Coordinates of C-alpha atoms in Angstrom, one line a residue:
M109 CA 23.4 -20.0 0.8
G110 CA 25.0 -18.4 3.8
E111 CA 28.4 -18.2 2.1
L112 CA 26.8 -16.8 -1.1
W113 CA 25.2 -14.0 1.0
K114 CA 28.5 -13.0 2.4
D115 CA 29.8 -12.3 -1.0
P116 CA 29.8 -8.5 -1.7
V117 CA 28.7 -9.0 -5.3
T118 CA 25.6 -10.9 -4.1
R119 CA 24.7 -8.1 -1.8
Q120 CA 25.2 -5.5 -4.5
V121 CA 22.8 -7.5 -6.8
V122 CA 20.2 -7.7 -4.1
A123 CA 20.6 -3.9 -3.4
E124 CA 19.6 -3.4 -7.1
S125 CA 16.5 -5.6 -6.4
A126 CA 14.1 -3.0 -8.0
R127 CA 15.7 -3.8 -11.4
Y128 CA 14.9 -7.6 -11.0
Q129 CA 11.4 -7.4 -9.5
L130 CA 12.9 -8.9 -6.4
N131 CA 10.8 -8.7 -3.2
D132 CA 11.9 -5.8 -1.0
S133 CA 12.1 -8.2 2.0
A134 CA 14.8 -10.2 0.4
S135 CA 17.6 -8.7 2.4
Y136 CA 15.7 -9.2 5.7
F137 CA 15.3 -13.0 5.0
F138 CA 18.9 -13.4 3.7
D139 CA 20.2 -11.8 6.9
A140 CA 18.0 -14.2 8.9
M141 CA 19.0 -17.4 7.0
E142 CA 20.8 -19.0 9.9
R143 CA 17.9 -18.5 12.3
I144 CA 15.3 -19.5 9.7
G145 CA 17.3 -22.6 8.8
S146 CA 17.5 -23.9 12.3
V147 CA 15.6 -27.0 13.3
S148 CA 13.8 -25.2 16.0
Y149 CA 12.7 -22.3 13.9
V150 CA 9.4 -20.6 14.7
P151 CA 8.4 -17.6 12.6
T152 CA 8.3 -14.3 14.4
D153 CA 5.7 -11.6 13.8
Q154 CA 8.2 -9.7 11.7
D155 CA 8.9 -12.8 9.6
I156 CA 5.1 -13.1 8.9
L157 CA 4.7 -9.4 8.2
R158 CA 7.5 -9.4 5.7
T159 CA 6.3 -12.4 3.8
R160 CA 4.8 -11.3 0.5
V161 CA 1.6 -13.1 -0.4
R162 CA -0.1 -11.8 -3.5
S163 CA -3.8 -11.1 -3.1
T164 CA -5.9 -13.1 -5.6
G165 CA -9.6 -12.9 -6.3
I166 CA -11.8 -11.3 -3.6
C167 CA -11.0 -12.4 0.0
E168 CA -13.3 -11.6 2.9
E169 CA -12.3 -11.3 6.6
R170 CA -14.4 -10.4 9.6
F171 CA -13.0 -8.5 12.6
N172 CA -14.7 -7.5 15.9
I173 CA -13.7 -3.9 16.8
Q174 CA -15.2 -2.6 20.1
T175 CA -18.9 -3.5 19.7
H176 CA -18.8 -3.5 15.9
Q177 CA -18.1 -6.2 13.4
L178 CA -16.1 -5.1 10.4
R179 CA -16.3 -7.0 7.1
V180 CA -13.1 -6.4 5.1
F181 CA -12.8 -7.4 1.4
D182 CA -9.2 -7.6 0.1
V183 CA -8.7 -7.5 -3.7
G184 CA -5.6 -7.9 -5.8
G185 CA -4.2 -4.7 -7.3
Q186 CA -2.2 -6.3 -10.1
R187 CA -3.7 -5.9 -13.6
S188 CA -4.5 -9.6 -13.9
E189 CA -6.3 -9.5 -10.6
R190 CA -8.2 -6.3 -11.2
K191 CA -10.1 -8.0 -14.0
K192 CA -11.7 -10.3 -11.3
W193 CA -13.4 -7.4 -9.5
Q194 CA -13.2 -4.2 -11.6
S195 CA -15.4 -5.5 -14.4
G196 CA -18.9 -4.0 -14.8
D197 CA -20.8 -7.1 -13.7
R198 CA -18.8 -7.3 -10.4
I199 CA -17.7 -3.9 -9.2
H200 CA -21.4 -3.1 -8.3
C201 CA -21.0 -5.6 -5.5
F202 CA -19.1 -2.9 -3.6
E203 CA -21.8 -0.3 -3.9
N204 CA -22.6 -0.2 -0.2
V205 CA -19.0 -0.3 1.1
N206 CA -18.7 2.2 4.0
V207 CA -14.9 2.7 3.7
L208 CA -12.4 2.1 1.0
L209 CA -8.7 1.6 2.0
F210 CA -6.3 2.3 -0.8
V211 CA -2.7 1.2 0.0
V212 CA 0.2 2.3 -2.1
A213 CA 3.9 1.6 -1.6
I214 CA 5.5 5.0 -2.2
S215 CA 8.9 3.3 -2.0
E216 CA 8.3 2.0 -5.5
I217 CA 9.4 5.1 -7.2
G218 CA 11.5 4.3 -10.2
Q219 CA 10.2 0.7 -10.3
T220 CA 8.1 -0.8 -13.1
L221 CA 5.2 -3.2 -13.2
W222 CA 5.9 -6.9 -13.2
E223 CA 3.4 -7.3 -16.0
D224 CA 4.7 -4.4 -18.1
E225 CA 8.2 -3.1 -17.6
T226 CA 7.4 0.0 -19.7
V227 CA 5.0 1.3 -17.1
S228 CA 5.9 2.9 -13.7
R229 CA 4.3 1.3 -10.6
L230 CA 3.5 4.7 -9.2
D231 CA 2.0 5.9 -12.4
E232 CA -0.2 2.8 -12.4
S233 CA -1.2 3.4 -8.8
T234 CA -2.2 7.0 -9.4
M235 CA -4.2 6.0 -12.4
L236 CA -6.0 3.3 -10.4
F237 CA -6.6 5.7 -7.5
E238 CA -8.2 8.3 -9.8
S239 CA -10.3 5.6 -11.5
I240 CA -11.7 4.1 -8.2
S241 CA -12.2 7.5 -6.4
S242 CA -14.2 8.6 -9.4
S243 CA -16.3 5.5 -9.6
R244 CA -20.1 6.0 -9.0
W245 CA -20.1 2.8 -6.9
F246 CA -17.9 4.5 -4.3
E247 CA -19.4 8.0 -4.3
K248 CA -20.8 7.5 -0.8
S249 CA -17.8 5.7 0.7
A250 CA -15.3 7.3 2.9
F251 CA -11.7 6.9 1.5
V252 CA -8.6 6.1 3.4
L253 CA -5.3 6.5 1.6
F254 CA -2.3 4.7 3.2
L255 CA 1.1 5.8 1.8
N256 CA 3.0 2.8 2.9
K257 CA 6.6 1.7 3.2
I258 CA 7.9 5.2 4.2
D259 CA 10.9 3.6 5.8
L260 CA 12.0 2.2 2.4
F261 CA 11.0 5.4 0.7
K262 CA 13.4 7.3 3.0
L263 CA 16.2 4.9 2.2
K264 CA 15.6 5.3 -1.5
L265 CA 15.8 9.1 -1.3
L266 CA 19.3 8.8 0.2
Q267 CA 20.3 7.0 -3.0
S268 CA 18.5 9.1 -5.5
P269 CA 16.7 12.5 -5.1
L270 CA 13.0 12.6 -5.8
S271 CA 13.6 15.0 -8.6
D272 CA 15.3 12.2 -10.5
F273 CA 11.9 10.6 -10.8
Y274 CA 9.7 13.7 -10.8
P275 CA 11.5 16.7 -12.4
E276 CA 8.7 19.0 -11.2
Y277 CA 9.6 18.3 -7.6
T278 CA 11.3 21.3 -6.0
G279 CA 11.4 20.4 -2.3
G280 CA 15.1 19.6 -2.1
D281 CA 16.4 16.9 0.2
S282 CA 13.6 17.3 2.8
F283 CA 11.9 14.0 3.6
E284 CA 8.8 15.9 4.9
N285 CA 8.6 17.8 1.6
A286 CA 9.0 14.6 -0.4
C287 CA 6.2 12.9 1.6
Q288 CA 3.8 15.8 1.0
F289 CA 4.7 15.8 -2.7
M290 CA 3.8 12.2 -3.0
L291 CA 0.6 12.7 -0.9
H292 CA -0.6 15.4 -3.3
K293 CA 0.2 13.2 -6.3
F294 CA -2.9 11.2 -5.1
T295 CA -5.1 13.5 -3.3
D296 CA -5.2 16.0 -6.1
L297 CA -6.8 13.3 -8.3
D298 CA -9.8 12.8 -6.0
K299 CA -12.5 14.8 -7.8
R300 CA -14.9 14.3 -4.9
R301 CA -12.5 15.4 -2.1
N302 CA -14.7 18.5 -1.4
Q303 CA -17.8 16.2 -1.1
R304 CA -16.5 13.5 1.3
Q305 CA -13.8 12.8 3.8
L306 CA -10.5 11.6 2.6
Y307 CA -8.3 10.2 5.4
T308 CA -4.6 10.0 4.7
H309 CA -1.8 8.3 6.6
F310 CA 1.9 7.6 6.1
T311 CA 2.5 4.1 7.3
Q312 CA 5.2 1.5 7.8
A313 CA 3.2 -1.8 7.8
T314 CA 6.0 -3.7 9.5
D315 CA 5.9 -1.3 12.5
T316 CA 2.9 -2.9 14.3
S317 CA 2.8 -0.2 17.1
Q318 CA 2.4 2.6 14.5
V319 CA -0.2 0.8 12.5
K320 CA -2.1 0.0 15.6
V321 CA -2.3 3.7 16.5
V322 CA -3.2 4.7 12.9
M323 CA -5.9 2.0 12.6
A324 CA -7.5 3.0 15.9
A325 CA -7.6 6.6 15.0
M326 CA -9.1 5.8 11.6
I327 CA -11.8 3.4 13.0
D328 CA -12.8 6.0 15.6
S329 CA -13.2 8.7 13.0
I330 CA -15.2 6.5 10.6
L331 CA -17.5 5.1 13.4
S332 CA -18.1 8.6 14.6
K333 CA -19.0 9.7 11.1
A334 CA -21.3 6.7 10.6
L335 CA -23.1 7.3 13.9
S336 CA -23.5 11.0 13.1
E337 CA -25.1 10.2 9.8
V338 CA -27.8 8.2 11.5
G339 CA -28.4 10.8 14.2
F340 CA -26.7 9.1 17.2
M341 CA -24.2 11.9 17.6

């Protein structure tokens, strides 16, 4: 495997990973083959963060943050998984959710769904965001939009300008303009944005220090809002 990875042709194929539905962490693990293959191998935090495990069903985790316990429900975003929680007899279970986190990989511009290669992943994500943000079950929930994988998004823009994927984009080569364009692709779809708070963050999930700061700011804002609503602030 090590010799195969040294072959420039192999590297070129992996560089075109979006065409083959190959995990975007493939290069990272190929580069680390010798370390991972050693007898004494112990996974690092980065190894774990870059491992792709598809969410299936509805998974619940509980976290203690300051003096509060947070119950987090993780649901799969793929079409086959959405059927398990988006159906009429199940989605009402989320009626009392305080906060909804919507995570989208903006680096997936130009990529298609694994389930349907005629549909753009970003088009599917915007459609899903519009549907969920408009749902009556979440009309009282605060929304948090994470535009994730900004590091890979920046690398992709070096290969192809954003206007190749969105002809209406006129922001040139500016990374900041491209980020704002992608942000508005989602926020403009929130029909209730004038009635509730929509928190937005650009994130790189593998950068734990950045995510820690973002999560702390988000939790403080949400807890302050919750305490204010019940008259404690």
